[in-house]
mmCIF file of C-alpha atoms and ligand atoms in Angstrom:
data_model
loop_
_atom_site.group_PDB
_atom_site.id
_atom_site.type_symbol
_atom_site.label_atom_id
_atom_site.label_comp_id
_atom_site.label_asym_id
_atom_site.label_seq_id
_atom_site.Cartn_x
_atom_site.Cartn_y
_atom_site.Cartn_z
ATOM 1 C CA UNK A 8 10.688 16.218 -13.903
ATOM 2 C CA UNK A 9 10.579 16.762 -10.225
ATOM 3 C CA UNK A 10 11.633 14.013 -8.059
ATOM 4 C CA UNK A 11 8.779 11.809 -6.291
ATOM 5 C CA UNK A 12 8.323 12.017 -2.778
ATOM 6 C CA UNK A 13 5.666 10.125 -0.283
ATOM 7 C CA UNK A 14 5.027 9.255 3.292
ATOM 8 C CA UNK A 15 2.458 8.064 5.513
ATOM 9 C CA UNK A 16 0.831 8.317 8.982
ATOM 10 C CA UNK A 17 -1.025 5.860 10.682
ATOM 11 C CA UNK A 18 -4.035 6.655 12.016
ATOM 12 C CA UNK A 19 -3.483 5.704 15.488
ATOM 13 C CA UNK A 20 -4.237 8.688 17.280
ATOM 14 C CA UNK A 21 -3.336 12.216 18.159
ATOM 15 C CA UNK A 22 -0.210 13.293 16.640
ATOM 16 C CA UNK A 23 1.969 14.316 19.209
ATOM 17 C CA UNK A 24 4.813 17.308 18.860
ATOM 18 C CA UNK A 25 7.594 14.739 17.882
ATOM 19 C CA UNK A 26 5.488 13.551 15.077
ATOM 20 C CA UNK A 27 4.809 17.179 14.087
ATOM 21 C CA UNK A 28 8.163 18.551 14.025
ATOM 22 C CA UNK A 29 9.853 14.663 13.219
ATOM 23 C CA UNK A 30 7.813 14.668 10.605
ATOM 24 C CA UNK A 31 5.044 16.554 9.659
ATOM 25 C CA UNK A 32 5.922 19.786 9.721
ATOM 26 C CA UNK A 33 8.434 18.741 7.256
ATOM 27 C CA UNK A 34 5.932 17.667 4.666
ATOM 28 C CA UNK A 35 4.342 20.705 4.713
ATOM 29 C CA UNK A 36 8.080 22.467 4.091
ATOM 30 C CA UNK A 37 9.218 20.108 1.540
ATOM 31 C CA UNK A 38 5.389 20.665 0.227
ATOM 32 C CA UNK A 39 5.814 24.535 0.036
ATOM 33 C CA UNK A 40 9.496 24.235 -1.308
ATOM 34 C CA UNK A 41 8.101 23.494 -4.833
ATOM 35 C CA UNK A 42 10.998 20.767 -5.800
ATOM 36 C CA UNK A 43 9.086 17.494 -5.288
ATOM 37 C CA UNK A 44 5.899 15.660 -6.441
ATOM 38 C CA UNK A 45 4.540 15.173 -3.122
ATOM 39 C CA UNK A 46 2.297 12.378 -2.007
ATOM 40 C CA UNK A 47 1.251 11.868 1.694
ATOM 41 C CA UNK A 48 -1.112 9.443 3.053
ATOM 42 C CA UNK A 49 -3.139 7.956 5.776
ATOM 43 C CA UNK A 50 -1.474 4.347 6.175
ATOM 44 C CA UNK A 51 -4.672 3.185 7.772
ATOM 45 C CA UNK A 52 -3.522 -0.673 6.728
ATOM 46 C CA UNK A 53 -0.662 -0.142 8.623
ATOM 47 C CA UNK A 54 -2.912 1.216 11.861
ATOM 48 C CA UNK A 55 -5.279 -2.578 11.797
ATOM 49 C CA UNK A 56 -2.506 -4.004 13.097
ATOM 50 C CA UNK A 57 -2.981 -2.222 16.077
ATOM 51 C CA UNK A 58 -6.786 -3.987 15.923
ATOM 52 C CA UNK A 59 -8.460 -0.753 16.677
ATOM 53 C CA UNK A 60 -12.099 -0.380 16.940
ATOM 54 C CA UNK A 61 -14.028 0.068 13.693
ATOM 55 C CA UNK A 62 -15.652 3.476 15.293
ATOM 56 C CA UNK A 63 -11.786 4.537 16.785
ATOM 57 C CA UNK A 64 -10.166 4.042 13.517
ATOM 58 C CA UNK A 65 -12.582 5.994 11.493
ATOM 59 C CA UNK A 66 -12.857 9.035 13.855
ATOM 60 C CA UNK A 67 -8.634 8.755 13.714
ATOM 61 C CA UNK A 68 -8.786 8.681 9.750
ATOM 62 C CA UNK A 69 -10.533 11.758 9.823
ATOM 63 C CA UNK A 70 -8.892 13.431 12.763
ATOM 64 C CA UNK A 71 -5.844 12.939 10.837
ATOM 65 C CA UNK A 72 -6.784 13.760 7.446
ATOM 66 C CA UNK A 73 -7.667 17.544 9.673
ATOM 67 C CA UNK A 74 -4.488 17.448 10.946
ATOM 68 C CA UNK A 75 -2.987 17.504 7.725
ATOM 69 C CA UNK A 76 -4.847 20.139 6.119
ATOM 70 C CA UNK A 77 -4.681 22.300 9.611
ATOM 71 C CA UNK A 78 -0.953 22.148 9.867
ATOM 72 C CA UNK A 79 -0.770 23.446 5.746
ATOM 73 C CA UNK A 80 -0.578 20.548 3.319
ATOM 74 C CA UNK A 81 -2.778 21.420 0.788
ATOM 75 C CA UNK A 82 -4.756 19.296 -2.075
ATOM 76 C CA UNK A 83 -3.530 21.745 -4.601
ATOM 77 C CA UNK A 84 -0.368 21.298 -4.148
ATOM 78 C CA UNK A 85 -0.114 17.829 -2.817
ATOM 79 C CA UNK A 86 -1.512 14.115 -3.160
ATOM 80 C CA UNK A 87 -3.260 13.649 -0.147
ATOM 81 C CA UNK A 88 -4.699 10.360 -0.057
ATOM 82 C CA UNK A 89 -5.685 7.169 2.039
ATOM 83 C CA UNK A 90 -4.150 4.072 1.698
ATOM 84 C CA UNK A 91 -6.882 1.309 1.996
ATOM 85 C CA UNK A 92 -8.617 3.109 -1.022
ATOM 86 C CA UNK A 93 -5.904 1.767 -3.364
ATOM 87 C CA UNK A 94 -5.560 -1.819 -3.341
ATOM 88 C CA UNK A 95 -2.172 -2.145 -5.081
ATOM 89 C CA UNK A 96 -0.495 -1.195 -2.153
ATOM 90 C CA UNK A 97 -1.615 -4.656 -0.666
ATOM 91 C CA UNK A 98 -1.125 -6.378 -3.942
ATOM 92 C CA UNK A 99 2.216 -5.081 -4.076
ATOM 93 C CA UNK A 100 3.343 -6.117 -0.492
ATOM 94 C CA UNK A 101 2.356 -9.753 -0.885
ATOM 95 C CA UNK A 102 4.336 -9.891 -4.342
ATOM 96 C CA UNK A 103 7.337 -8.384 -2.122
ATOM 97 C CA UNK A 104 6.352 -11.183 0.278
ATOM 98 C CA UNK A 105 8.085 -13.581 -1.690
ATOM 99 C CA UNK A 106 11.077 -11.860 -1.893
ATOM 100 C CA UNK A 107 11.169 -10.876 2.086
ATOM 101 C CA UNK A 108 13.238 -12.893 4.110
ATOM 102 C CA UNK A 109 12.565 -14.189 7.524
ATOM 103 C CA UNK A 110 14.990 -13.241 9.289
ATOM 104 C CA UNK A 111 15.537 -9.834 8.434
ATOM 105 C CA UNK A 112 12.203 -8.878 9.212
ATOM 106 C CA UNK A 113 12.787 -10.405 12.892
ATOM 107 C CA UNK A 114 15.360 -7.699 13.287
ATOM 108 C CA UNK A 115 13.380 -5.108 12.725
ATOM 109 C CA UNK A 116 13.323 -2.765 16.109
ATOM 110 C CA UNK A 117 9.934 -1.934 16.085
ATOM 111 C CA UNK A 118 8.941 -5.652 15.442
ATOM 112 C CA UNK A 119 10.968 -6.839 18.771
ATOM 113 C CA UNK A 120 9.538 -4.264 20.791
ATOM 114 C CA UNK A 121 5.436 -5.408 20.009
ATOM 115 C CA UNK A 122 6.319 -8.644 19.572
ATOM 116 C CA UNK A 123 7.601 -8.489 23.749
ATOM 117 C CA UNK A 124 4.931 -6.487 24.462
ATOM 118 C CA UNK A 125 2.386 -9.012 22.772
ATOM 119 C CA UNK A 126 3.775 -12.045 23.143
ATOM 120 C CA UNK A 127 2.111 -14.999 22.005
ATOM 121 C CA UNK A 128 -0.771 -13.064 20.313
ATOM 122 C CA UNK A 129 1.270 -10.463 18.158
ATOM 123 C CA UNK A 130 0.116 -10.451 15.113
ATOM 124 C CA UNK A 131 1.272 -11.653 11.366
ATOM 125 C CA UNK A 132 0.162 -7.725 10.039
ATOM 126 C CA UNK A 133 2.830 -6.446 12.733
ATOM 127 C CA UNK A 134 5.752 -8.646 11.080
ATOM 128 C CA UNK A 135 5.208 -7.675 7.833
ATOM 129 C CA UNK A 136 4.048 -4.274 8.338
ATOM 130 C CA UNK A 137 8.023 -2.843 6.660
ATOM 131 C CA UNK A 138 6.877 -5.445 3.604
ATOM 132 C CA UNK A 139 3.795 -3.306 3.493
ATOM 133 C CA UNK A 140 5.313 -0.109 4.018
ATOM 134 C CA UNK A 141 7.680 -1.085 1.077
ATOM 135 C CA UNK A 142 5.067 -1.623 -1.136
ATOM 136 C CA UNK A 143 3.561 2.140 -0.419
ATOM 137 C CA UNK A 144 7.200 3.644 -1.396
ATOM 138 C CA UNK A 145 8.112 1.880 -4.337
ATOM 139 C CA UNK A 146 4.702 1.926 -5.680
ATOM 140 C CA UNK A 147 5.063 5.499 -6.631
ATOM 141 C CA UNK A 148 8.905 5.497 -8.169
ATOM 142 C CA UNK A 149 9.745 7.145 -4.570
ATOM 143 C CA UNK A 150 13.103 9.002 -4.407
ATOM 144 C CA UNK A 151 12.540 10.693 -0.895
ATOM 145 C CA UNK A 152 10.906 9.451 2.147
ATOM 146 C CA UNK A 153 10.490 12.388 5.063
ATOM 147 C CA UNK A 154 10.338 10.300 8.291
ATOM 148 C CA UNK A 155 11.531 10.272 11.931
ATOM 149 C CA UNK A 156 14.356 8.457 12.255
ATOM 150 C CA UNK A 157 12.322 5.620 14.358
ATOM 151 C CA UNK A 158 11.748 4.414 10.443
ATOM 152 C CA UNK A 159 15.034 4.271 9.129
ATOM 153 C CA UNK A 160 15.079 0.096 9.553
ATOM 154 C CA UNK A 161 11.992 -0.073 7.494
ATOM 155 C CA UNK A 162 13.299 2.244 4.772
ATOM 156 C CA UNK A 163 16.254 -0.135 4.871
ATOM 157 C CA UNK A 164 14.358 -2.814 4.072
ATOM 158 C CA UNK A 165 12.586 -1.202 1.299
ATOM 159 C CA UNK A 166 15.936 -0.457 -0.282
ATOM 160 C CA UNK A 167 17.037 -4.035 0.455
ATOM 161 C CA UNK A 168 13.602 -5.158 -1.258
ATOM 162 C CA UNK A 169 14.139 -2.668 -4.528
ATOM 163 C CA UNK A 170 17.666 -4.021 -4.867
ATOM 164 C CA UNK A 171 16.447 -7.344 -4.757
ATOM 165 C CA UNK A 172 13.445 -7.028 -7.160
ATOM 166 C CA UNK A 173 15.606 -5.329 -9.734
ATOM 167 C CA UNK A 174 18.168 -8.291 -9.608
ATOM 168 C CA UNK A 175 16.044 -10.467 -9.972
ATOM 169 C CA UNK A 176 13.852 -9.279 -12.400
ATOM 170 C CA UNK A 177 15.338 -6.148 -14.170
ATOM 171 C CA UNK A 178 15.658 -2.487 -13.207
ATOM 172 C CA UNK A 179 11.849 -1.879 -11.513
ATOM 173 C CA UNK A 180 12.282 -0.248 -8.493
ATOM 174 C CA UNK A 181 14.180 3.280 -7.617
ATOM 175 C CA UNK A 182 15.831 3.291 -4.121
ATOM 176 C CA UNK A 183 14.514 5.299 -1.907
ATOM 177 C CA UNK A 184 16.473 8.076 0.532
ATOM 178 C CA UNK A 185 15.233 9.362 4.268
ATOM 179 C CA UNK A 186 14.909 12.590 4.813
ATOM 180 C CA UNK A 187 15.383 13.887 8.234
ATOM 181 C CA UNK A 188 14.589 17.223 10.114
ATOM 182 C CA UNK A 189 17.012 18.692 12.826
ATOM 183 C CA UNK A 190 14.886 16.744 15.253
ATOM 184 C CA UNK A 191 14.211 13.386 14.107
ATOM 185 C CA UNK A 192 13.934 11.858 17.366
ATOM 186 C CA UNK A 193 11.665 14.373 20.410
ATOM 187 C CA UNK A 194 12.021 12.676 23.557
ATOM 188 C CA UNK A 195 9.469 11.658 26.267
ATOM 189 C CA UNK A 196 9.003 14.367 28.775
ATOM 190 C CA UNK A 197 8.687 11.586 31.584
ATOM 191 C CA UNK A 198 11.540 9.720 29.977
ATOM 192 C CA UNK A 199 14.384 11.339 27.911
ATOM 193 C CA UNK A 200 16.002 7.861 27.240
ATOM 194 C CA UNK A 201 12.960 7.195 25.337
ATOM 195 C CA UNK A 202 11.478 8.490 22.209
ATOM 196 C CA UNK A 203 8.275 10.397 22.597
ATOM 197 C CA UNK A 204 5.306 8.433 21.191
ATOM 198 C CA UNK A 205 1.855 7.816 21.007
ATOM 199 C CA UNK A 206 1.211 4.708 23.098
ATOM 200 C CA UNK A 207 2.432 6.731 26.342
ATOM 201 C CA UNK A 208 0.179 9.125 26.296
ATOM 202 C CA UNK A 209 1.700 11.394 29.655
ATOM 203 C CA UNK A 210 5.059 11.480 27.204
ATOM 204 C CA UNK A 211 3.667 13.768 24.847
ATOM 205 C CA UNK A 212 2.378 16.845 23.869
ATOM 206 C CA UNK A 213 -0.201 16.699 21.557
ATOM 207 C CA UNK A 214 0.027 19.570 18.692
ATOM 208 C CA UNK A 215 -3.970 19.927 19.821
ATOM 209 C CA UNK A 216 -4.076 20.362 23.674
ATOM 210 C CA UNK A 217 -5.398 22.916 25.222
ATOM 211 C CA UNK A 218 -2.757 26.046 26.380
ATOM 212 C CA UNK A 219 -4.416 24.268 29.923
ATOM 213 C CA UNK A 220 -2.835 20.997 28.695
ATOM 214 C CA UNK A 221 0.108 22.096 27.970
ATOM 215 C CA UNK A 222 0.965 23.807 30.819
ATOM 216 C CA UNK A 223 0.160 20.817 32.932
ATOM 217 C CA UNK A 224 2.450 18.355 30.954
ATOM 218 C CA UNK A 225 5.273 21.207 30.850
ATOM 219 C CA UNK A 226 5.240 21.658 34.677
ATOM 220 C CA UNK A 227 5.741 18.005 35.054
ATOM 221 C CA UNK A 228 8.267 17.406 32.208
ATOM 222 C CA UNK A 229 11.584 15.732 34.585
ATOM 223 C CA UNK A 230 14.352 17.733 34.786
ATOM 224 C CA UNK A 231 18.132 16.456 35.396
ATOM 225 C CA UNK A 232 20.182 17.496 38.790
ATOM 226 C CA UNK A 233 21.464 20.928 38.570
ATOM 227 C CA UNK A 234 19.645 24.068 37.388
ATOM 228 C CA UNK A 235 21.765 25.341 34.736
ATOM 229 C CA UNK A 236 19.968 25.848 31.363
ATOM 230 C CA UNK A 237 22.508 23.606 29.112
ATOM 231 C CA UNK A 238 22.297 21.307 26.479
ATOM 232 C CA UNK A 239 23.950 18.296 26.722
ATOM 233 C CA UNK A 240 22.346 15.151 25.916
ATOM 234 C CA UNK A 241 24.276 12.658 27.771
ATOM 235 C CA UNK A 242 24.420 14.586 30.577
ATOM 236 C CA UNK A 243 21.357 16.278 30.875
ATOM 237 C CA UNK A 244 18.875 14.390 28.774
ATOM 238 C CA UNK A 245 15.834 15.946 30.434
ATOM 239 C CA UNK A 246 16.813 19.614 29.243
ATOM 240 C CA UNK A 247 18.423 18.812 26.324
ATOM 241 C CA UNK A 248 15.495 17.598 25.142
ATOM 242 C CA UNK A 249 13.256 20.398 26.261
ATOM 243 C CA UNK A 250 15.734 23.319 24.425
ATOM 244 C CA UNK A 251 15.803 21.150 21.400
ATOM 245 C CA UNK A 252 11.984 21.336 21.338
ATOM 246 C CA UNK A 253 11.917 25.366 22.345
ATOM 247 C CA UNK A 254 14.518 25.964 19.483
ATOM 248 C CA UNK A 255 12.265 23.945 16.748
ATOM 249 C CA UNK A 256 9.302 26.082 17.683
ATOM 250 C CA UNK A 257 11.050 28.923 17.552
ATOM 251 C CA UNK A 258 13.542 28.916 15.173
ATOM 252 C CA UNK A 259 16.446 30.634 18.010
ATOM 253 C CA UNK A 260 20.024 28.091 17.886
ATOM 254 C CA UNK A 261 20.594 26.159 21.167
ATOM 255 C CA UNK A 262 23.202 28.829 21.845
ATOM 256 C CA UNK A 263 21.320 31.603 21.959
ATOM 257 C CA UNK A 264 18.922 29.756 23.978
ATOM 258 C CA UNK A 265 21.516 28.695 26.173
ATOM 259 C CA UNK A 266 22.706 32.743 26.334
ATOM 260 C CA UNK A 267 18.667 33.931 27.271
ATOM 261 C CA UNK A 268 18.652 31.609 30.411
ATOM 262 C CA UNK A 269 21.963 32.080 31.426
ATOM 263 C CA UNK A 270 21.321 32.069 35.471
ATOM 264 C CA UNK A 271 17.741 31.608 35.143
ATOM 265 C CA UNK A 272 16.227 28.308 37.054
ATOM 266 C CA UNK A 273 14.175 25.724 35.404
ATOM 267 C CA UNK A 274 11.300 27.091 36.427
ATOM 268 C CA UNK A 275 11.095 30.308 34.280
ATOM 269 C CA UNK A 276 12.803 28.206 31.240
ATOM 270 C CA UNK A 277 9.412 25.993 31.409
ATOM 271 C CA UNK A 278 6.926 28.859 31.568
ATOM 272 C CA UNK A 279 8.887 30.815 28.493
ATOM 273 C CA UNK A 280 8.365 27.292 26.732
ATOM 274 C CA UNK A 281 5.184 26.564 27.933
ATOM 275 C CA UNK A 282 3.962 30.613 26.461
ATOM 276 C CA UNK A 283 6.282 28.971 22.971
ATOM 277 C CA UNK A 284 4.100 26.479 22.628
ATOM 278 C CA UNK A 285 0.670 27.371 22.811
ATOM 279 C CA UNK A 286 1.251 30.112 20.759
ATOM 280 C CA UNK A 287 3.007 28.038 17.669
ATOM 281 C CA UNK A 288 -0.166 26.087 18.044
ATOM 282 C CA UNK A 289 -2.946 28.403 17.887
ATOM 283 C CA UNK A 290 -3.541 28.987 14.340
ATOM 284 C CA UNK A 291 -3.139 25.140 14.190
ATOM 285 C CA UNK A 292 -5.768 24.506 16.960
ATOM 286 C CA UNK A 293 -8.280 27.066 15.371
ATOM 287 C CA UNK A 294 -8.141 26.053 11.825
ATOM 288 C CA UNK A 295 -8.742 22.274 12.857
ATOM 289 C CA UNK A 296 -11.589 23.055 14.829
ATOM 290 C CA UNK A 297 -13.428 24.403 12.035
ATOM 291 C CA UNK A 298 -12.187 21.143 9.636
ATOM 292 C CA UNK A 299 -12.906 18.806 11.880
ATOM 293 C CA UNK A 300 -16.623 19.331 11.524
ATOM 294 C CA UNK A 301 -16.748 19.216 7.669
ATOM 295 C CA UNK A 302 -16.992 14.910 7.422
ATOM 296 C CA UNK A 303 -17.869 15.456 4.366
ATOM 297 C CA UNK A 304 -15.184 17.992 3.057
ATOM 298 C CA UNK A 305 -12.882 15.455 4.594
ATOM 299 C CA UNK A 306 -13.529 12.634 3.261
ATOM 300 C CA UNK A 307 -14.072 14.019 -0.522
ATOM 301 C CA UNK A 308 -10.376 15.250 -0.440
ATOM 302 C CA UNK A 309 -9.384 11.832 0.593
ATOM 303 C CA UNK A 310 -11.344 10.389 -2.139
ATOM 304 C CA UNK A 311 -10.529 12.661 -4.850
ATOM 305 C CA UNK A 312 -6.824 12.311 -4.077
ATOM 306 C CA UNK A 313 -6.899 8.790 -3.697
ATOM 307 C CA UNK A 314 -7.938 8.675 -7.624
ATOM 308 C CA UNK A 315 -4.753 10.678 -8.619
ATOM 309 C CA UNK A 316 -2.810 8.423 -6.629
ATOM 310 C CA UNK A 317 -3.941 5.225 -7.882
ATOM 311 C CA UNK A 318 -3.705 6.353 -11.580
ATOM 312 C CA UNK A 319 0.229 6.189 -10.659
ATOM 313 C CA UNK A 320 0.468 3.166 -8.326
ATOM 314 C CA UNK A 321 -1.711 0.952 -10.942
ATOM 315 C CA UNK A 322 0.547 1.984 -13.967
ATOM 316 C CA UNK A 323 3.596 0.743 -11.693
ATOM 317 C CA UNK A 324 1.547 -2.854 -10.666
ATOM 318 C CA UNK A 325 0.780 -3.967 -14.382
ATOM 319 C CA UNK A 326 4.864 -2.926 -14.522
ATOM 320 C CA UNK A 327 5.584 -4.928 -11.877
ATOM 321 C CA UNK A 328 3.080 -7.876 -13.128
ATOM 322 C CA UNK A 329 4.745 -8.597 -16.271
ATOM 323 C CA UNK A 330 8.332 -8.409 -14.763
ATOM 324 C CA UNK A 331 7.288 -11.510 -12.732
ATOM 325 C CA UNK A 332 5.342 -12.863 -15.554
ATOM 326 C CA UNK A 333 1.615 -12.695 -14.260
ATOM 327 C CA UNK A 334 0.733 -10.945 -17.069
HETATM 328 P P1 ADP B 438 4.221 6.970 17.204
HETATM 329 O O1 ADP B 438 5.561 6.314 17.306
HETATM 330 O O2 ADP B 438 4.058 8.099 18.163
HETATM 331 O O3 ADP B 438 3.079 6.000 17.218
HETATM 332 P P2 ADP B 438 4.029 7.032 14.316
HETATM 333 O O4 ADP B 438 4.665 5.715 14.275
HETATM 334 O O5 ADP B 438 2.622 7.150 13.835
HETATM 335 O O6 ADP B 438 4.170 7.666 15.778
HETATM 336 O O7 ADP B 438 4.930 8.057 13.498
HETATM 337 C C1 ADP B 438 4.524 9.014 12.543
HETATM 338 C C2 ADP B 438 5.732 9.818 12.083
HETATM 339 O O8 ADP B 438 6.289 10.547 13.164
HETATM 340 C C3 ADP B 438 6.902 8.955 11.539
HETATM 341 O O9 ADP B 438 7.539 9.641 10.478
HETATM 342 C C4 ADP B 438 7.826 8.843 12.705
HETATM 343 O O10 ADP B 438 9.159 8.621 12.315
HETATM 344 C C5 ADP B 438 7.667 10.215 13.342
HETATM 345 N N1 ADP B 438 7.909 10.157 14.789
HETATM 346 C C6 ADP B 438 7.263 9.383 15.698
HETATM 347 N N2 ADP B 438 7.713 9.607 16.948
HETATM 348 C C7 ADP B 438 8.666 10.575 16.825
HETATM 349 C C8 ADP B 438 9.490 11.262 17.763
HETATM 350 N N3 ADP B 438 9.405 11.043 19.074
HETATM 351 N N4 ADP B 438 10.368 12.172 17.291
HETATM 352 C C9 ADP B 438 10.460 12.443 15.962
HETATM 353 N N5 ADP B 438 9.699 11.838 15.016
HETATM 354 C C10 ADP B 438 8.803 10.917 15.441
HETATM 355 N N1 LIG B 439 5.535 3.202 9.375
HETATM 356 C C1 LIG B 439 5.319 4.623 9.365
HETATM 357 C C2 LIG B 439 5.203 5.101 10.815
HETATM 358 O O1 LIG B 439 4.962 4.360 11.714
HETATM 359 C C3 LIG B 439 4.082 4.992 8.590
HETATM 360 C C4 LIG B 439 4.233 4.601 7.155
HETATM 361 C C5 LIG B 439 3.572 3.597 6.521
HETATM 362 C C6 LIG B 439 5.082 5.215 6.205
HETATM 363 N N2 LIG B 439 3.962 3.535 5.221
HETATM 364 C C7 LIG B 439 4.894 4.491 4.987
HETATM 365 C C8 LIG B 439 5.987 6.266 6.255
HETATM 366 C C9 LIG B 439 5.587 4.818 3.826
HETATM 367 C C10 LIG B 439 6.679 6.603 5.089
HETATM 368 C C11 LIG B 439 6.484 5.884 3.887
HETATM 369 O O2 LIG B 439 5.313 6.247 11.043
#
C-alpha cells in the first residue's frame, strides 16, 4: 500500500513564487513520483477566517483550483478536492477541540502575528485554525504533509493532537511528517528578513504576472551593499535570496551560479533572472488562461474529487466516533 499524503491551500489569493516552489511545485513532483496516494485540497474553511467577500472567495476557489491543474496536478492521478464539501473535516476539528489546549495554541507563530495585527477583533476561526488543519491531516491516515516550512508549528500540533487522541483513546491517529523542498522559505523581494507572502502584495511574484510584471518587481527587488554575485544569507540576504530563486527555476547549483556572474554587476544578474522567469512560467500562464474560463470544468473536478475524498474521511469519523463513544 502506498503511503497517504495530503495538503491544502487556502484560497486567499494569487499564489505567489514561494508558494509555488515552497510548495506546490512539490505536489505536482511527489504527484508524478508514483510512491504516494496523493490528496490536495482547497482549505477554503481555513481562508473565512480571513472574512473574505462571498464574490472574492469564490473567484479565489476557482482561480486556485486552475492553478492546480495549470501547474500539472492531475485528477487522474490525484485527489483534488475542496474542503468545505466534506463536513467531517469540521466535525473532526471540534472533537479535537476538546483535546486542544489553550495555551499551546497561543504559541502558535502565525496566531501571534494576526492576533497583533487584529487586535481586539481577531477572530475565534484564526485560533483554532491548526485544530482545523489537524483535523484535514489525520482525517485521511496522513503519513506526509508537503508544506513550507511557515507550517511546521501547525504540523506540530497535529502530531501533539494524534499522540494525544491515541492515549487517550487507543491507537487512531498516524503521525504525520513535513516534507520540505530545497526552498521552504522564498523571501520578500522588498524585505529579505521576511518571508515572501501573500498579504504584501509588492513582496511577491506571482507565478501569473505578466513577463511586464515581472520585470517591474525584478528591477526593484533590494539588493545588499557591494556588487558581487554571492550567496550568503546573513550577509547578503537580498541576493541570497534572489540566486536561491534563479537556481530553483533553473535547476543550475548556487555555485555554478555564483561561477556565471563572476564580475558581472547586479544589474545583468536581474535581467538573466528576470528572462528565467517568464520563461519557466509560460506554459503555466497559457494553460491557465484557457482553464480559467471552463467554471464549469472546474468546479465538476472539485466535486467529483470531493466524493472520493469523503468516502475516506467518513470511514475514519464513524472510527473516530466510537473511540470516544458517540456511537
Ligand atoms: P501566504 O503565506 O503567502 O498567505 P499560504 O499560507 O496560503 O501563503 O501558503 C500556502 C503554501 O505555501 C504553504 O505550504 C506554505 O508553507 C507555503 N508558503 C507560503 N509562503 C511561502 C514562502 N515565502 N516560501 C516557501 N513556502 C511558502
Ligand atoms: N495552513 C496551510 C497554509 O496556510 C493550509 C492548510 C490547511 C494545510 N490545512 C492543511 C496544509 C493541511 C497542509 C495540510 O498554507
Amino acid at each position: 500500500m502506498k503511503s497517504i499524503l495530503i495538503s491544502g491551500i487556502q484560497p486567499t489569493g494569487k499564489l505567489h513564487i514561494g508558494n509555488y516552489f515552497g510548495a506546490l511545485k512539490n505536489f505536482v513532483d511527489l504527484q508524478n513520483s508514483g510512491k504516494y496516494q496523493c490528496y490536495f485540497f482547497i482549505a477554503d474553511l481555513h481562508a473565512l477566517t480571513e472574512n473574505p467577500a462571498p464574490k472574492d472567495l469564490n473567484q479565489n476557489i476557482l482561480n486556485l483550483t486552475a492553478d492546480f491543474l495549470a501547474s500539472g496536478l492531475d485528477p487522474k492521478k490525484s485527489v483534488i478536492f475542496q474542503q468545505s464539501r466534506i463536513s467531517v473535516h469540521s466535525e473532526l476539528m471540534w472533537i479535537l477541540n476538546t483535546i486542544a489546549k489553550i495555551p499551546e495554541l497561543e504559541l502558535m507563530t502565525q496566531f501571534k502575528d494576526k492576533a497583533k495585527q487584529f487586535r481586539q477583533s481577531v477572530n475565534l476561526g484564526l485560533f483554532n485554525y491548526p485544530v482545523l488543519m489537524a483535523a484535514d491531516v489525520l482525517l485521511y491516515n496522513t503519513k506526509f504533509v508537503p508544506v513550507g516550512n511557515d507550517q511546521d508549528q501547525h504540523l506540530e500540533i497535529t502530531r501533539t493532537l494524534a499522540r494525544r487522541f491515541n492515549k487517550i483513546f487507543g491507537k487512531t491517529f498516524v503521525e504525520p511528517k513535513a516534507i520540505h523542498t530545497l526552498t521552504p522559505r522564498v523571501m520578500s523581494l522588498i524585505n529579505p528578513e521576511k518571508k515572501m507572502s501573500k498579504s504584501q502584495p509588492e513582496s511577491c511574484v506571482f507565478i501569473d504576472d505578466s513577463p511586464e510584471q515581472i520585470k517591474a518587481k525584478i528591477k526593484k527587488a533590494v539588493t545588499d551593499s557591494g556588487s558581487e554575485i554571492k550567496y550568503n544569507r546573513k550577509d547578503k540576504p537580498a541576493i541570497s535570496n534572489l540566486l536561491e530563486i534563479y537556481s530553483s527555476l533553473s535547476g543550475k547549483t548556487i555555485n555554478d551560479l555564483e561561477k556565471k556572474f563572476k564580475g558581472k554587476n547586479y544589474s545583468v544578474f536581474k535581467n538573466d533572472l528576470i528572462g528565467v522567469v517568464a520563461d519557466y512560467f509560460a506554459d503555466f500562464r497559457k494553460n491557465k488562461s484557457i482553464l480559467i474560463k471552463n467554471k464549469s470544468k472546474l468546479f465538476s473536478i472539485l466535486k467529483s474529487g470531493s466524493q472520493k475524498a469523503s468516502q475516506r474521511a467518513e470511514k475514519k469519523i464513524i472510527e473516530v466516533k466510537k473511540k470516544i463513544g458517540l456511537a
